[in-house]
CSV table of C-alpha atoms and ligand atoms in Angstrom, one decimal:
chain,number,residue,atom,x,y,z
A,263,MET,CA,98.7,133.1,52.1
A,264,SER,CA,97.5,129.6,51.2
A,265,ALA,CA,99.7,127.4,49.0
A,266,LEU,CA,99.2,128.4,45.4
A,267,LEU,CA,99.5,124.9,43.9
A,268,ALA,CA,97.7,122.8,46.5
A,269,GLY,CA,96.0,119.9,44.9
A,270,LYS,CA,97.8,120.2,41.6
A,271,THR,CA,100.0,117.6,40.0
A,272,ALA,CA,103.0,118.9,38.0
A,273,LEU,CA,105.2,117.0,35.6
A,274,VAL,CA,108.7,118.5,35.4
A,275,LEU,CA,111.1,117.5,32.6
A,276,GLY,CA,114.7,118.6,32.8
A,277,VAL,CA,116.1,118.0,36.2
A,278,ALA,CA,119.7,116.8,35.7
A,279,ASN,CA,121.2,118.0,39.0
A,280,ARG,CA,120.9,120.6,41.8
A,281,TRP,CA,121.9,123.4,39.5
A,282,SER,CA,119.2,122.7,36.9
A,283,ILE,CA,116.6,125.4,36.5
A,284,ALA,CA,114.0,122.6,36.6
A,285,TRP,CA,115.1,121.7,40.1
A,286,ALA,CA,114.6,125.2,41.4
A,287,ILE,CA,111.1,125.0,39.8
A,288,ALA,CA,110.4,121.6,41.4
A,289,GLN,CA,111.3,123.0,44.8
A,290,ALA,CA,109.1,126.1,44.4
A,291,PHE,CA,106.2,123.9,43.3
A,292,GLN,CA,106.7,121.6,46.3
A,293,ARG,CA,106.7,124.7,48.6
A,294,GLU,CA,103.4,125.7,47.1
A,295,GLY,CA,101.8,122.3,47.8
A,296,ALA,CA,102.0,120.6,44.3
A,297,HIS,CA,102.5,116.9,43.9
A,298,LEU,CA,105.7,116.4,41.7
A,299,ILE,CA,106.5,113.9,39.0
A,300,LEU,CA,110.1,114.3,37.7
A,301,THR,CA,111.6,112.6,34.7
A,302,TYR,CA,115.3,111.7,34.0
A,303,GLN,CA,117.1,111.3,30.6
A,304,GLY,CA,118.3,107.7,30.6
A,305,GLU,CA,120.0,105.5,33.2
A,306,ARG,CA,123.0,107.8,33.5
A,307,GLN,CA,120.8,110.4,35.3
A,308,ARG,CA,118.4,108.0,37.1
A,309,LEU,CA,120.2,107.8,40.5
A,310,THR,CA,120.8,111.6,40.8
A,311,VAL,CA,117.2,112.5,39.9
A,312,GLU,CA,115.8,109.8,42.2
A,313,GLU,CA,117.9,111.1,45.0
A,314,LEU,CA,116.6,114.7,44.4
A,315,ALA,CA,113.1,113.4,44.1
A,316,GLY,CA,113.6,111.8,47.5
A,317,GLU,CA,113.9,115.4,48.9
A,318,LEU,CA,110.3,116.2,47.7
A,319,ASP,CA,107.2,114.8,49.6
A,320,GLY,CA,106.0,111.8,47.7
A,321,ALA,CA,107.5,112.7,44.3
A,322,GLU,CA,107.5,110.1,41.6
A,323,CYS,CA,110.2,109.6,39.0
A,324,PHE,CA,109.9,108.3,35.4
A,325,SER,CA,112.3,107.9,32.5
A,326,CYS,CA,111.9,110.1,29.5
A,327,ASP,CA,114.4,110.7,26.7
A,328,VAL,CA,112.3,113.0,24.4
A,329,THR,CA,114.1,111.8,21.3
A,330,GLN,CA,112.5,108.3,21.8
A,331,GLU,CA,108.9,108.1,20.8
A,332,ALA,CA,108.5,104.9,22.7
A,333,GLU,CA,109.6,106.7,25.9
A,334,LEU,CA,106.8,109.3,25.4
A,335,THR,CA,104.3,106.5,25.0
A,336,ALA,CA,105.6,104.8,28.1
A,337,LEU,CA,105.4,108.1,30.0
A,338,ARG,CA,101.8,108.6,29.0
A,339,SER,CA,100.9,105.1,30.3
A,340,ARG,CA,102.7,105.7,33.6
A,341,LEU,CA,101.0,109.0,34.1
A,342,GLU,CA,97.6,107.4,33.3
A,343,ALA,CA,98.4,104.6,35.8
A,344,THR,CA,98.7,107.2,38.6
A,345,GLY,CA,94.9,107.7,38.1
A,346,LYS,CA,95.3,111.5,38.7
A,347,PRO,CA,94.7,114.2,36.2
A,348,LEU,CA,97.8,116.3,35.3
A,349,ASP,CA,97.6,120.1,35.9
A,350,VAL,CA,101.1,121.4,34.9
A,351,LEU,CA,103.9,120.5,32.5
A,352,VAL,CA,107.3,122.1,32.8
A,353,HIS,CA,109.5,121.6,29.7
A,354,SER,CA,113.1,122.6,30.7
A,355,ILE,CA,115.1,120.8,28.1
A,356,ALA,CA,117.6,121.7,25.5
A,357,PHE,CA,120.6,120.3,23.7
A,358,ALA,CA,123.0,121.2,20.9
A,359,ASN,CA,126.4,119.8,19.9
A,360,ARG,CA,129.2,121.5,21.7
A,361,GLU,CA,131.0,122.5,18.5
A,362,ASP,CA,127.9,124.3,17.3
A,363,LEU,CA,128.1,126.5,20.4
A,364,SER,CA,131.6,127.8,19.7
A,365,ARG,CA,132.3,128.0,16.0
A,366,PRO,CA,130.5,130.5,13.6
A,367,PHE,CA,126.8,129.8,13.1
A,368,VAL,CA,127.3,129.5,9.4
A,369,GLU,CA,129.3,126.3,10.0
A,370,THR,CA,126.3,124.5,11.6
A,371,SER,CA,125.9,121.0,10.1
A,372,ARG,CA,122.6,119.7,8.8
A,373,ASP,CA,122.7,117.0,11.6
A,374,GLY,CA,123.6,119.5,14.3
A,375,PHE,CA,120.8,121.8,13.2
A,376,ALA,CA,118.3,118.9,13.2
A,377,LEU,CA,119.4,117.6,16.6
A,378,ALA,CA,119.2,121.0,18.3
A,379,HIS,CA,115.7,121.6,16.9
A,380,ASP,CA,114.5,118.0,17.7
A,381,VAL,CA,115.5,118.1,21.4
A,382,SER,CA,115.0,121.8,22.1
A,383,ALA,CA,111.9,122.7,20.1
A,384,TYR,CA,110.0,119.8,18.7
A,385,SER,CA,110.0,118.0,22.0
A,386,LEU,CA,107.7,120.7,23.4
A,387,VAL,CA,105.2,119.8,20.7
A,388,SER,CA,105.5,116.0,21.2
A,389,VAL,CA,105.4,116.2,25.0
A,390,SER,CA,102.4,118.6,24.9
A,391,ARG,CA,100.6,116.1,22.6
A,392,THR,CA,101.4,113.3,25.0
A,393,VAL,CA,100.1,115.0,28.2
A,394,ALA,CA,97.3,117.2,26.9
A,395,PRO,CA,94.7,114.4,27.1
A,396,LEU,CA,95.6,114.0,30.8
A,397,MET,CA,94.9,117.7,31.5
A,398,SER,CA,91.2,117.0,31.9
A,399,SER,CA,90.5,120.0,34.1
A,400,GLY,CA,92.6,122.3,31.9
A,401,GLY,CA,96.3,123.0,32.7
A,402,SER,CA,99.4,125.0,32.3
A,403,ILE,CA,102.3,124.1,30.0
A,404,MET,CA,105.5,126.1,30.2
A,405,THR,CA,109.0,126.0,28.6
A,406,LEU,CA,112.3,127.7,29.2
A,407,THR,CA,113.7,130.0,26.5
A,408,TYR,CA,116.4,132.6,26.1
A,409,LEU,CA,117.0,136.0,24.5
A,410,GLY,CA,119.1,134.3,21.9
A,411,ALA,CA,115.8,133.5,20.2
A,412,GLN,CA,115.2,137.1,19.4
A,413,ARG,CA,118.7,138.7,19.2
A,414,VAL,CA,122.1,137.5,18.1
A,415,VAL,CA,124.1,136.3,21.2
A,416,THR,CA,127.7,135.3,20.3
A,417,ASN,CA,128.2,131.5,20.4
A,418,TYR,CA,124.5,130.8,21.2
A,419,ASN,CA,124.1,130.1,17.5
A,420,VAL,CA,121.9,127.1,16.5
A,421,MET,CA,120.4,127.1,20.0
A,422,GLY,CA,119.1,130.6,19.3
A,423,VAL,CA,117.4,129.5,16.1
A,424,ALA,CA,116.0,126.4,18.0
A,425,LYS,CA,114.7,128.8,20.7
A,426,ALA,CA,113.0,130.9,18.0
A,427,ALA,CA,111.2,127.8,16.8
A,428,LEU,CA,110.3,127.0,20.5
A,429,GLU,CA,108.8,130.4,21.0
A,430,ALA,CA,106.8,130.1,17.8
A,431,SER,CA,105.7,126.7,19.0
A,432,VAL,CA,104.4,128.2,22.3
A,433,ARG,CA,102.1,130.4,20.3
A,434,TYR,CA,100.8,127.7,18.0
A,435,LEU,CA,100.3,125.3,20.9
A,436,ALA,CA,98.5,128.0,22.9
A,437,ALA,CA,96.1,128.5,20.0
A,438,ASP,CA,95.5,124.7,19.6
A,439,LEU,CA,95.1,123.9,23.2
A,440,GLY,CA,93.3,127.0,24.5
A,441,ALA,CA,89.8,125.5,23.9
A,442,GLN,CA,90.7,122.7,26.3
A,443,GLY,CA,91.6,125.3,29.0
A,444,ILE,CA,95.3,124.6,28.6
A,445,ARG,CA,97.6,127.6,28.7
A,446,VAL,CA,101.1,127.5,27.0
A,447,ASN,CA,103.8,130.0,27.9
A,448,GLY,CA,107.6,130.5,27.8
A,449,ILE,CA,109.8,131.9,30.5
A,450,SER,CA,112.9,133.7,29.0
A,451,ALA,CA,115.4,133.4,31.7
A,452,GLY,CA,118.6,135.4,32.0
A,453,PRO,CA,121.9,133.5,32.0
A,454,ILE,CA,122.3,131.1,34.9
A,455,LYS,CA,125.3,128.9,35.6
A,456,THR,CA,124.1,125.3,34.9
A,457,ALA,CA,125.6,122.3,33.2
A,458,SER,CA,124.0,123.3,29.8
A,459,ALA,CA,125.2,126.9,30.1
A,460,ARG,CA,128.8,125.7,30.7
A,461,GLY,CA,128.6,124.2,27.2
A,462,ILE,CA,128.4,127.6,25.6
A,463,LYS,CA,131.8,129.1,24.9
A,464,ASP,CA,132.7,132.2,27.0
A,465,PHE,CA,129.5,131.9,29.0
A,466,SER,CA,131.1,133.8,31.9
A,467,SER,CA,131.4,136.9,29.7
A,468,VAL,CA,127.7,136.8,29.2
A,469,LEU,CA,127.1,136.8,32.9
A,470,ASP,CA,129.4,139.8,33.3
A,471,ALA,CA,127.7,141.8,30.5
A,472,VAL,CA,124.3,141.3,32.1
A,473,ALA,CA,125.5,142.2,35.5
A,474,SER,CA,126.9,145.5,34.3
A,475,ARG,CA,124.1,146.5,31.8
A,476,ALA,CA,120.8,145.1,33.2
A,477,PRO,CA,118.5,147.6,34.9
A,478,LEU,CA,118.8,145.6,38.2
A,479,LYS,CA,122.7,145.6,37.8
A,480,ARG,CA,122.9,141.8,38.5
A,481,ASN,CA,122.0,138.5,37.0
A,482,CYS,CA,118.7,136.7,37.7
A,483,GLU,CA,118.5,133.8,40.1
A,484,PRO,CA,117.0,130.3,39.6
A,485,GLY,CA,114.5,131.1,42.4
A,486,GLU,CA,113.2,134.1,40.5
A,487,VAL,CA,112.6,131.9,37.4
A,488,ALA,CA,110.9,129.3,39.7
A,489,ASP,CA,108.6,131.8,41.3
A,490,THR,CA,107.5,133.0,37.8
A,491,ALA,CA,106.8,129.3,37.0
A,492,VAL,CA,104.6,129.1,40.1
A,493,PHE,CA,102.6,132.1,38.9
A,494,LEU,CA,102.1,130.5,35.5
A,495,ALA,CA,101.2,127.1,37.0
A,496,SER,CA,98.8,128.7,39.5
A,497,ASP,CA,95.3,130.2,39.0
A,498,LEU,CA,97.0,133.6,39.3
A,499,GLY,CA,98.2,133.1,35.7
A,500,ARG,CA,94.8,132.0,34.4
A,501,GLY,CA,94.5,134.8,31.8
A,502,VAL,CA,98.0,134.4,30.4
A,503,THR,CA,98.7,132.2,27.4
A,504,GLY,CA,100.9,132.2,24.3
A,505,ASN,CA,103.3,134.6,26.0
A,506,VAL,CA,107.0,134.7,26.7
A,507,LEU,CA,107.8,136.3,30.1
A,508,TYR,CA,111.3,137.7,30.7
A,509,VAL,CA,112.9,136.9,34.0
A,510,ASP,CA,116.3,138.5,33.3
A,511,ALA,CA,116.8,141.4,35.6
A,512,GLY,CA,115.5,143.5,32.8
A,513,PHE,CA,118.4,143.0,30.4
A,514,GLN,CA,116.2,142.5,27.3
A,515,ILE,CA,114.9,146.1,27.3
A,516,MET,CA,118.3,147.7,27.0
A,517,GLY,CA,119.6,149.4,23.9
A,518,LEU,CA,122.6,151.7,23.7
B,725,NAD,P1,120.5,121.6,32.6
B,725,NAD,O1,121.7,121.1,31.9
B,725,NAD,O2,120.4,121.5,34.1
B,725,NAD,O3,119.1,121.1,32.0
B,725,NAD,C1,119.0,120.7,30.7
B,725,NAD,C2,118.1,119.4,30.7
B,725,NAD,O4,117.8,119.0,29.4
B,725,NAD,C3,118.9,118.3,31.4
B,725,NAD,O5,118.1,117.8,32.4
B,725,NAD,C4,119.0,117.2,30.3
B,725,NAD,O6,118.9,115.9,30.8
B,725,NAD,C5,117.8,117.6,29.4
B,725,NAD,N1,117.8,117.0,28.1
B,725,NAD,C6,118.7,117.2,27.1
B,725,NAD,N2,118.4,116.3,26.1
B,725,NAD,C7,117.3,115.6,26.5
B,725,NAD,C8,116.6,114.5,25.9
B,725,NAD,N3,116.9,114.0,24.7
B,725,NAD,N4,115.6,114.0,26.6
B,725,NAD,C9,115.2,114.4,27.8
B,725,NAD,N5,115.9,115.4,28.4
B,725,NAD,C10,116.9,116.0,27.8
B,725,NAD,O7,120.5,123.2,32.2
B,725,NAD,P2,119.4,124.4,32.4
B,725,NAD,O8,120.2,125.6,32.2
B,725,NAD,O9,118.7,124.2,33.7
B,725,NAD,O10,118.5,124.2,31.1
B,725,NAD,C11,117.1,124.1,31.3
B,725,NAD,C12,116.4,124.9,30.2
B,725,NAD,O11,116.6,126.3,30.5
B,725,NAD,C13,116.9,124.7,28.8
B,725,NAD,O12,115.8,124.8,27.9
B,725,NAD,C14,117.8,125.9,28.6
B,725,NAD,O13,118.0,126.3,27.3
B,725,NAD,C15,116.9,126.9,29.3
B,725,NAD,N6,117.6,128.2,29.7
B,725,NAD,C16,118.8,128.2,30.4
B,725,NAD,C17,119.4,129.4,30.7
B,725,NAD,C18,120.7,129.3,31.4
B,725,NAD,O14,121.5,130.4,31.3
B,725,NAD,N7,121.1,128.3,32.1
B,725,NAD,C19,118.9,130.6,30.3
B,725,NAD,C20,117.7,130.6,29.6
B,725,NAD,C21,117.1,129.4,29.3
């Protein structure tokens, strides 16, 4: 089978280290022939992300802290300067204060609520606005979400509420950008051990619950999320927009 993403350029936000879901996606995109552009969040991450980018053929690396409007403007200029249209955006970013992922949701502060929504939901809107003009031949935008958007998951708290806003944003963006041939979707991944996941209190009990109750009797793997991202990025996904696809070993269908 020929490479599914040959000739496509993909911008991937959210690689922090080798365990990041975004890194699994970047590797799968490379396997399928895409040209990769990665971003890092500030100087603290630069060396790690540049080192990882060095493992991908000809990948470029730009700075982008999504809370800084000036960084989005600079990102747009750097993308324009490449002289190539953009085909794919992967938004794999989230943040909430640690204390908001352990105490009761009702204790969430105004600032903590705003921060979680700014980084984890609004950034999909602002980054989509930044890159959509560069998707001159249409494109595919995707974000990472979690079941906590739809159901109560202990300790996920404000992040669940931010993911609900993110999933609604997927639908509104899909409606806005569809006329330009840009598709917007979410991938709802099952729990995966990453730096962000470790910030959630008792995360290992979530992994155990999924492994015992999911139809596939195991947790999902980053590579499975990445292959779904390949599908959405490729022409195979050309009829799919405004959707949230679950890659969770089937856990979300289970009731009692
Ligand atoms: P991760 O910690 O590797 O990635 C989170 C990324 O968000 C990091 O690269 C971090 O730099 C970035 N980020 C945070 N604030 C930012 C900012 N202001 N500007 C730019 N980047 C910023 O963890 P991950 O688990 O790979 O998370 C990626 C996405 O997947 C998140 O949206 C997360 O909610 C989602 N997700 C994770 C799981 C899981 O169990 N790990 C499950 C479902 C969905």
